[in-house]
XYZ file of C-alpha atoms in Angstrom:
508
model
C -44.883 -50.106 45.032
C -44.615 -49.401 48.773
C -41.154 -50.936 49.039
C -39.369 -47.736 48.275
C -41.426 -45.796 50.799
C -40.704 -48.516 53.587
C -36.924 -48.457 52.920
C -37.049 -44.564 53.177
C -38.832 -44.903 56.429
C -36.577 -47.492 57.870
C -33.513 -45.426 56.765
C -34.273 -42.521 59.108
C -34.720 -45.008 61.967
C -31.867 -47.360 61.023
C -29.538 -47.873 63.999
C -25.997 -47.136 62.651
C -22.889 -47.500 64.967
C -19.625 -46.114 63.870
C -16.454 -47.551 65.642
C -13.732 -44.778 65.826
C -13.987 -40.992 65.983
C -11.082 -40.301 63.477
C -11.746 -38.276 60.438
C -13.161 -41.150 58.536
C -15.835 -41.896 61.334
C -16.755 -38.283 61.652
C -16.994 -37.908 57.803
C -19.348 -40.905 57.563
C -21.415 -39.532 60.379
C -21.530 -36.063 58.857
C -22.944 -37.437 55.627
C -25.435 -39.771 57.315
C -26.842 -37.028 59.492
C -27.183 -34.658 56.643
C -28.989 -37.298 54.766
C -31.847 -37.728 57.382
C -30.463 -40.746 59.437
C -31.041 -39.889 63.156
C -29.950 -42.909 64.995
C -26.225 -42.648 64.405
C -23.685 -43.100 67.170
C -19.848 -43.046 67.275
C -17.971 -45.067 69.791
C -14.522 -43.715 70.528
C -11.985 -45.726 72.547
C -10.084 -42.671 73.792
C -10.880 -39.401 75.379
C -10.302 -37.382 72.326
C -11.544 -37.109 68.768
C -9.526 -36.851 65.640
C -7.669 -40.083 65.547
C -4.316 -39.662 63.797
C -5.188 -36.026 63.169
C -3.577 -34.728 66.330
C -2.336 -31.144 66.877
C -0.075 -30.530 69.835
C 1.834 -27.494 71.647
C 5.616 -27.160 71.455
C 6.495 -24.169 73.621
C 4.420 -21.413 72.041
C 4.011 -23.240 68.759
C 1.214 -25.328 67.386
C 2.697 -28.504 65.863
C 1.255 -31.641 64.193
C 1.891 -34.793 66.227
C -0.073 -36.876 63.532
C -1.239 -35.928 59.945
C 0.974 -32.914 58.645
C 0.070 -31.678 55.255
C -2.886 -31.616 52.840
C -1.467 -33.615 49.964
C -2.430 -32.201 46.739
C -4.586 -29.259 47.784
C -6.798 -28.894 44.714
C -10.485 -29.085 43.787
C -10.261 -33.068 43.755
C -9.201 -33.064 47.451
C -12.126 -33.040 49.947
C -9.705 -31.992 52.789
C -8.538 -29.061 50.855
C -12.173 -27.977 49.917
C -13.397 -28.395 53.607
C -10.469 -26.374 54.854
C -11.074 -23.613 52.505
C -14.871 -23.646 53.380
C -13.926 -23.192 56.998
C -11.333 -20.563 56.495
C -8.343 -22.607 57.864
C -5.771 -21.940 55.311
C -3.169 -19.321 54.512
C -3.966 -17.121 51.418
C -1.035 -18.528 49.335
C -2.446 -22.120 49.685
C -5.635 -20.818 48.050
C -4.107 -19.320 44.906
C -5.002 -21.053 41.446
C -1.250 -21.391 40.904
C -0.719 -23.255 44.056
C -3.619 -25.736 43.130
C -2.290 -26.256 39.535
C 1.256 -27.256 40.400
C 1.655 -30.948 40.003
C 4.583 -32.056 42.144
C 3.883 -35.761 41.813
C 3.855 -36.200 45.567
C 7.376 -34.603 45.956
C 7.564 -30.932 47.099
C 10.384 -29.047 45.371
C 12.064 -28.202 48.710
C 15.459 -26.405 48.945
C 17.963 -28.796 50.874
C 20.978 -28.375 53.031
C 22.909 -31.619 52.923
C 25.373 -32.573 55.618
C 27.715 -35.605 55.712
C 28.731 -37.684 58.778
C 32.314 -36.291 58.357
C 31.016 -32.803 59.205
C 30.959 -31.320 55.560
C 28.309 -29.488 53.506
C 27.636 -31.317 50.335
C 27.229 -29.124 47.382
C 23.786 -29.569 45.835
C 25.236 -30.403 42.327
C 26.852 -33.509 43.804
C 23.301 -34.600 44.831
C 21.785 -34.457 41.396
C 23.124 -37.574 39.672
C 22.117 -39.878 42.554
C 18.720 -38.257 43.024
C 18.122 -38.481 39.250
C 18.954 -42.103 39.171
C 16.828 -42.991 42.155
C 13.702 -40.961 40.823
C 14.018 -42.905 37.453
C 13.954 -46.155 39.229
C 11.063 -45.308 41.503
C 9.077 -44.109 38.432
C 9.727 -47.465 36.882
C 8.479 -49.234 40.134
C 5.294 -47.481 39.643
C 4.741 -48.909 36.062
C 4.296 -52.573 37.170
C 0.824 -51.938 38.709
C -0.581 -51.502 35.343
C 1.799 -53.548 33.141
C 2.525 -56.541 35.674
C 5.513 -58.762 35.242
C 7.377 -57.524 38.232
C 10.968 -58.982 38.351
C 11.201 -58.716 42.082
C 8.840 -58.907 45.124
C 9.600 -55.490 46.603
C 10.521 -52.066 45.665
C 13.778 -52.264 47.759
C 14.980 -55.296 45.912
C 14.260 -54.016 42.482
C 16.019 -50.619 43.008
C 19.068 -52.272 44.586
C 19.375 -54.700 41.802
C 18.968 -52.286 39.127
C 21.052 -49.561 40.782
C 24.190 -51.747 40.963
C 24.105 -52.272 37.207
C 23.308 -48.743 36.190
C 25.704 -47.159 38.527
C 28.416 -49.326 37.010
C 27.399 -48.222 33.496
C 26.517 -44.557 33.823
C 29.139 -43.617 36.505
C 31.988 -45.769 35.054
C 34.120 -42.686 34.376
C 33.552 -41.233 37.920
C 36.217 -41.689 40.599
C 35.642 -44.277 43.321
C 35.138 -41.547 46.120
C 32.471 -39.690 44.176
C 30.658 -42.794 43.232
C 30.860 -43.985 46.901
C 29.318 -40.609 47.998
C 26.507 -40.950 45.396
C 25.517 -44.307 46.777
C 25.501 -42.951 50.378
C 23.177 -40.205 49.039
C 20.816 -42.922 47.720
C 20.972 -44.706 51.122
C 19.786 -41.370 52.509
C 16.896 -41.233 50.081
C 16.005 -44.808 50.898
C 15.497 -43.576 54.397
C 13.253 -40.621 53.137
C 11.208 -43.199 51.143
C 10.748 -45.364 54.294
C 9.151 -42.314 56.069
C 7.005 -41.363 52.969
C 5.737 -45.021 52.814
C 5.395 -45.598 56.410
C 7.559 -48.587 56.309
C 10.614 -50.173 58.031
C 12.365 -50.934 54.790
C 11.501 -50.550 51.064
C 12.023 -54.360 50.966
C 8.620 -54.575 52.673
C 6.848 -52.611 49.952
C 5.247 -54.623 47.232
C 6.539 -53.828 43.879
C 3.513 -54.928 41.979
C 1.136 -52.651 43.908
C 3.548 -49.827 44.445
C 1.957 -47.757 41.586
C -1.491 -48.038 42.846
C -0.943 -44.748 45.015
C -2.219 -41.810 43.070
C -1.223 -38.162 43.741
C -3.300 -35.066 43.296
C -2.164 -31.648 41.883
C -1.309 -28.812 44.338
C 1.752 -27.760 46.339
C 1.293 -29.513 49.758
C 0.187 -27.045 52.483
C -0.436 -27.064 56.232
C -2.903 -25.584 58.566
C -1.435 -22.627 60.291
C -3.533 -23.070 63.245
C -3.513 -26.853 63.398
C -5.071 -29.808 61.398
C -7.410 -30.308 64.436
C -9.258 -27.169 63.420
C -10.693 -29.258 60.653
C -11.942 -31.830 63.038
C -13.406 -29.192 65.317
C -15.290 -27.550 62.389
C -16.761 -30.969 61.384
C -17.782 -31.797 64.993
C -19.550 -28.546 65.485
C -22.009 -29.468 62.824
C -22.944 -32.745 64.417
C -25.561 -33.216 67.158
C -24.023 -33.027 70.548
C -24.010 -36.382 72.394
C -23.264 -38.320 69.141
C -19.931 -39.566 70.384
C -19.446 -41.590 73.357
C -15.694 -41.298 74.470
C -13.540 -43.740 76.409
C -15.833 -46.546 75.088
C -13.695 -49.175 73.461
C -15.445 -51.778 71.439
C -14.601 -55.395 72.475
C -16.486 -57.133 69.837
C -18.820 -56.833 66.849
C -21.104 -59.774 66.614
C -22.608 -59.963 63.161
C -24.736 -62.303 61.028
C -26.898 -63.107 64.185
C -29.144 -65.971 63.880
C -30.699 -65.136 67.213
C -34.261 -63.958 67.416
C -33.279 -60.334 67.903
C -34.526 -57.889 65.296
C -31.145 -56.305 64.784
C -28.444 -58.346 62.922
C -25.395 -56.843 64.688
C -24.512 -56.476 68.365
C -21.684 -54.173 69.513
C -20.138 -55.319 72.680
C -18.244 -52.583 74.493
C -15.421 -53.057 77.077
C -17.691 -51.760 79.912
C -20.315 -54.274 79.155
C -22.641 -52.069 77.226
C -24.229 -53.876 74.295
C -25.634 -51.923 71.440
C -27.917 -53.636 68.810
C -27.477 -52.275 65.361
C -28.615 -52.554 61.805
C -25.103 -51.416 60.438
C -21.824 -50.861 62.011
C -19.110 -48.843 60.148
C -15.654 -50.053 61.427
C -13.080 -47.292 60.966
C -10.185 -48.531 63.187
C -6.589 -48.181 61.977
C -5.258 -51.108 60.016
C -2.483 -51.601 62.666
C -5.187 -52.145 65.269
C -7.061 -54.574 62.849
C -3.985 -56.653 62.214
C -3.598 -57.075 65.932
C -7.087 -57.578 67.229
C -9.329 -58.878 64.280
C -9.606 -62.349 65.967
C -11.391 -60.974 68.884
C -12.978 -57.934 67.368
C -15.313 -59.918 65.043
C -17.755 -62.854 65.595
C -17.945 -64.857 63.431
C -14.403 -64.253 62.377
C -13.575 -62.195 59.175
C -13.921 -64.334 55.776
C -10.432 -65.641 54.909
C -10.085 -63.528 51.745
C -10.463 -60.362 53.789
C -8.158 -61.630 56.532
C -5.395 -62.515 54.043
C -5.585 -58.935 52.415
C -5.335 -57.387 56.001
C -2.152 -59.516 56.438
C -0.795 -58.608 53.118
C -1.243 -54.889 53.389
C 1.676 -53.141 55.362
C 1.205 -50.983 58.310
C 4.347 -49.231 59.631
C 5.589 -46.405 61.915
C 6.651 -42.891 60.972
C 7.431 -40.722 63.865
C 8.390 -37.015 64.187
C 10.891 -35.395 66.560
C 10.468 -31.712 66.991
C 13.661 -29.955 68.015
C 14.090 -26.233 68.928
C 17.454 -24.396 68.680
C 18.416 -20.954 70.058
C 19.609 -19.947 66.355
C 19.632 -21.528 63.015
C 22.560 -23.605 61.775
C 20.873 -23.990 58.329
C 20.465 -21.386 55.459
C 17.513 -18.978 55.537
C 15.999 -20.340 52.420
C 16.568 -24.039 53.407
C 13.337 -26.232 53.687
C 14.684 -29.574 54.368
C 18.009 -30.832 56.054
C 19.266 -34.180 54.759
C 22.002 -36.247 56.504
C 24.228 -38.504 54.420
C 26.353 -41.064 56.230
C 29.688 -41.669 54.373
C 29.743 -45.397 55.388
C 26.493 -46.384 53.749
C 27.430 -46.972 50.076
C 25.976 -50.495 50.257
C 22.450 -48.947 50.233
C 21.132 -49.187 53.755
C 17.679 -48.431 54.852
C 17.785 -50.133 58.139
C 20.516 -50.194 60.927
C 22.524 -53.271 62.173
C 21.992 -52.615 65.885
C 18.940 -50.682 67.106
C 20.125 -49.723 70.544
C 23.415 -48.164 69.298
C 22.578 -46.854 65.942
C 18.796 -46.175 65.849
C 19.457 -42.416 65.231
C 21.068 -43.259 61.796
C 17.558 -43.995 60.477
C 16.535 -40.391 60.972
C 17.164 -39.008 57.434
C 17.061 -35.421 58.524
C 14.686 -32.531 59.275
C 12.057 -30.414 57.688
C 12.033 -26.766 58.843
C 8.848 -25.307 60.252
C 8.155 -22.053 58.278
C 7.521 -19.178 58.423
C 10.426 -18.545 60.967
C 8.522 -15.464 62.292
C 5.768 -17.925 63.523
C 7.873 -20.932 64.668
C 11.248 -19.622 65.622
C 14.089 -22.089 64.898
C 12.077 -25.371 64.994
C 12.934 -28.469 63.044
C 10.867 -31.695 62.526
C 12.946 -34.721 62.217
C 11.390 -37.797 60.544
C 12.130 -41.553 61.405
C 10.497 -44.680 60.366
C 10.533 -48.460 60.986
C 11.805 -50.439 63.939
C 14.291 -47.743 64.714
C 11.445 -45.353 65.170
C 9.574 -47.938 67.388
C 12.760 -48.133 69.584
C 13.013 -44.436 69.811
C 9.570 -44.357 71.476
C 10.979 -46.473 74.434
C 13.681 -44.029 75.173
C 13.253 -41.159 77.554
C 12.924 -37.656 76.110
C 16.415 -36.798 77.484
C 17.895 -39.790 75.818
C 16.335 -38.746 72.441
C 17.515 -35.223 72.896
C 21.122 -36.401 73.673
C 21.102 -38.494 70.555
C 19.898 -35.637 68.431
C 22.595 -33.281 69.945
C 25.446 -35.734 69.191
C 23.907 -36.129 65.630
C 23.768 -32.495 64.758
C 27.226 -31.856 66.234
C 28.756 -34.501 64.208
C 27.100 -33.639 60.964
C 27.679 -29.839 61.195
C 31.040 -30.088 62.801
C 29.841 -27.638 65.629
C 30.457 -29.085 69.004
C 28.359 -26.469 70.757
C 24.937 -27.116 69.243
C 22.409 -28.110 71.890
C 18.542 -28.327 71.526
C 16.469 -26.159 73.703
C 13.707 -28.747 73.967
C 12.283 -31.654 71.940
C 8.880 -33.158 71.499
C 8.446 -36.666 69.870
C 5.307 -38.706 68.618
C 4.847 -42.297 69.712
C 2.401 -43.876 67.360
C 3.619 -47.507 67.589
C 2.986 -47.769 71.359
C -0.402 -45.999 71.105
C -2.687 -49.005 71.749
C -5.432 -47.772 69.383
C -3.244 -47.200 66.317
C -0.198 -49.522 66.660
C 1.675 -47.496 64.035
C 1.164 -44.728 61.682
C -0.427 -45.578 58.120
C -0.722 -48.313 55.555
C 1.166 -49.211 52.497
C 0.908 -52.041 50.003
C 2.989 -54.927 51.271
C 4.774 -57.769 49.386
C 2.413 -59.816 47.104
C -0.225 -57.163 47.682
C -2.534 -56.336 44.727
C -5.510 -53.985 43.912
C -7.744 -56.907 44.762
C -6.585 -56.645 48.473
C -7.666 -53.094 48.637
C -11.091 -54.245 47.157
C -11.145 -56.822 49.754
C -10.473 -54.272 52.608
C -13.573 -52.189 51.649
C -15.838 -55.152 51.079
C -18.927 -55.073 53.552
C -19.976 -58.047 55.409
C -21.743 -60.381 54.811
C -20.039 -60.939 51.518
C -21.905 -60.912 48.181
C -24.153 -63.870 47.598
C -25.144 -64.299 51.190
C -28.965 -64.465 51.843
C -28.466 -62.655 55.170
C -29.340 -59.006 55.752
C -26.838 -56.970 53.618
C -24.398 -54.291 54.837
C -24.192 -55.508 58.449
C -20.587 -54.341 58.846
C -18.834 -51.834 56.670
C -15.197 -50.697 56.505
C -13.739 -47.277 56.250
C -10.393 -45.552 57.032
C -7.235 -44.688 54.871
C -6.265 -48.388 54.442
C -9.458 -49.116 52.569
C -9.006 -46.568 49.766
C -7.727 -48.135 46.515
C -5.470 -45.099 45.590
C -5.313 -42.656 48.372
C -4.311 -45.026 51.206
C -2.199 -43.399 53.877
C -3.835 -39.956 53.471
C -6.310 -37.881 55.163
C -8.352 -37.199 52.030
C -8.420 -40.946 51.459
C -9.850 -41.467 55.029
C -12.515 -38.707 54.291
C -13.434 -40.311 51.111
C -13.884 -43.701 52.593
C -15.988 -42.372 55.279
C -18.350 -40.762 52.662
C -18.190 -43.975 50.482
C -19.648 -45.984 53.199
C -22.277 -43.417 54.143
C -23.231 -43.361 50.547
C -23.612 -47.179 50.438
C -26.114 -47.042 53.259
C -27.857 -43.912 51.731
C -28.100 -45.795 48.433
C -29.230 -48.974 49.976
C -32.099 -47.250 51.752
C -33.047 -44.846 48.943
C -33.270 -47.492 46.187
C -35.893 -50.232 45.862
C -33.250 -52.487 44.457
C -31.026 -54.353 46.968
C -27.969 -54.001 44.721
C -25.388 -51.451 45.680
C -23.816 -49.127 42.959
C -20.160 -49.727 42.764
C -18.353 -46.716 44.218
C -15.756 -45.003 41.824
C -13.645 -43.476 44.693
């Protein structure tokens, strides 16, 4: 009878350490504090909060170095609901029409398409290639539920099917047109590498590809910067909750020592913090690189194998400002098509010489009245990682040569550029997660499983895991990160508010 009372009393005093002050860790802390826990502490390795939500300055403009959009801004999306609550969105993003549009994860942007021979490609020439690719991509999504995938990766499946279908459906098309359509598909492959955060679609598992779910709503941005969301959430937390510049060296769990707390968090500066529970929210890229030293005892094998099977790649941005536009006023995305890529390439043969070929094009920062003539280039994979090692001037020179070649205008020169460098950031080691080859829904279940594993006699919920890579269907998104922070907070709240030790299964 007294058990419930004791558990509730303990809950307010339970020592909870959160590793990482990204939006997942902040969301977990938010929910725990609101539920009455008062011994909550966030340890952040860097001097800033927000993690991969990072807003920067580009001249007079606010630009997103990290997370860019609210994907699917509708009632089911917690990021949209929070942004609306804090008054951070433009009025058009709040309209019922905007929330009701279901774009299936692909915004209906108006493109300008340029070829490497300096020509504008009429949009009608784009349509057959795009329709064929979209059909194949939809088919890739079906294997997650029906199984029986014929290839290991999305790239291999699309390439094999494409060859056959192009021969059948385009048999009456002249060789030059057919070649150009295949070059367009190579360009779309590069776009998909950016969307999936992967080096190549050959690294994206076919069987798990369809696990990702989209939400309705036309993707929107934060006019004053994504970090406004972080600032509002942080303003509602007690001051002093976060210790900055405090990297965690090791999380020692399942202690058999005599100490009363089962977990010891050891920091790089020598501080040791005893805890009842630790919520680890570090990016998957960091986990892949440091899991062997970060946990003692080591992670269980099934969890480790899932960390290895899940993919974590790099998708970088290159902001470029021009004196005047060389694109149409209604254009929203510029796409580059190389006319020597009819073999369907999504990676380049020589990084040093051809890295810039992986940049599929630019999105245009709108409205023009706010941003001027600013483009955001997108580049993924090893080419993107190599780009990070170049000087800003070298990147600017490559971009200048690229736009001159594709537009046929030899005078185009960027005023300035700014690029992200997520791969060489030691605390992220890349951008975001994707399901790798041989990956399955079970791997995502394993990612979110707390330690010790079920069946252990030790104190439960010693180490919990949150972050975008631990969400079963919204991985790679900010809303996925928020939901996982809430999920782990709810796990602890449920643990202490229930007299039963069993944890209700989350439906997130």
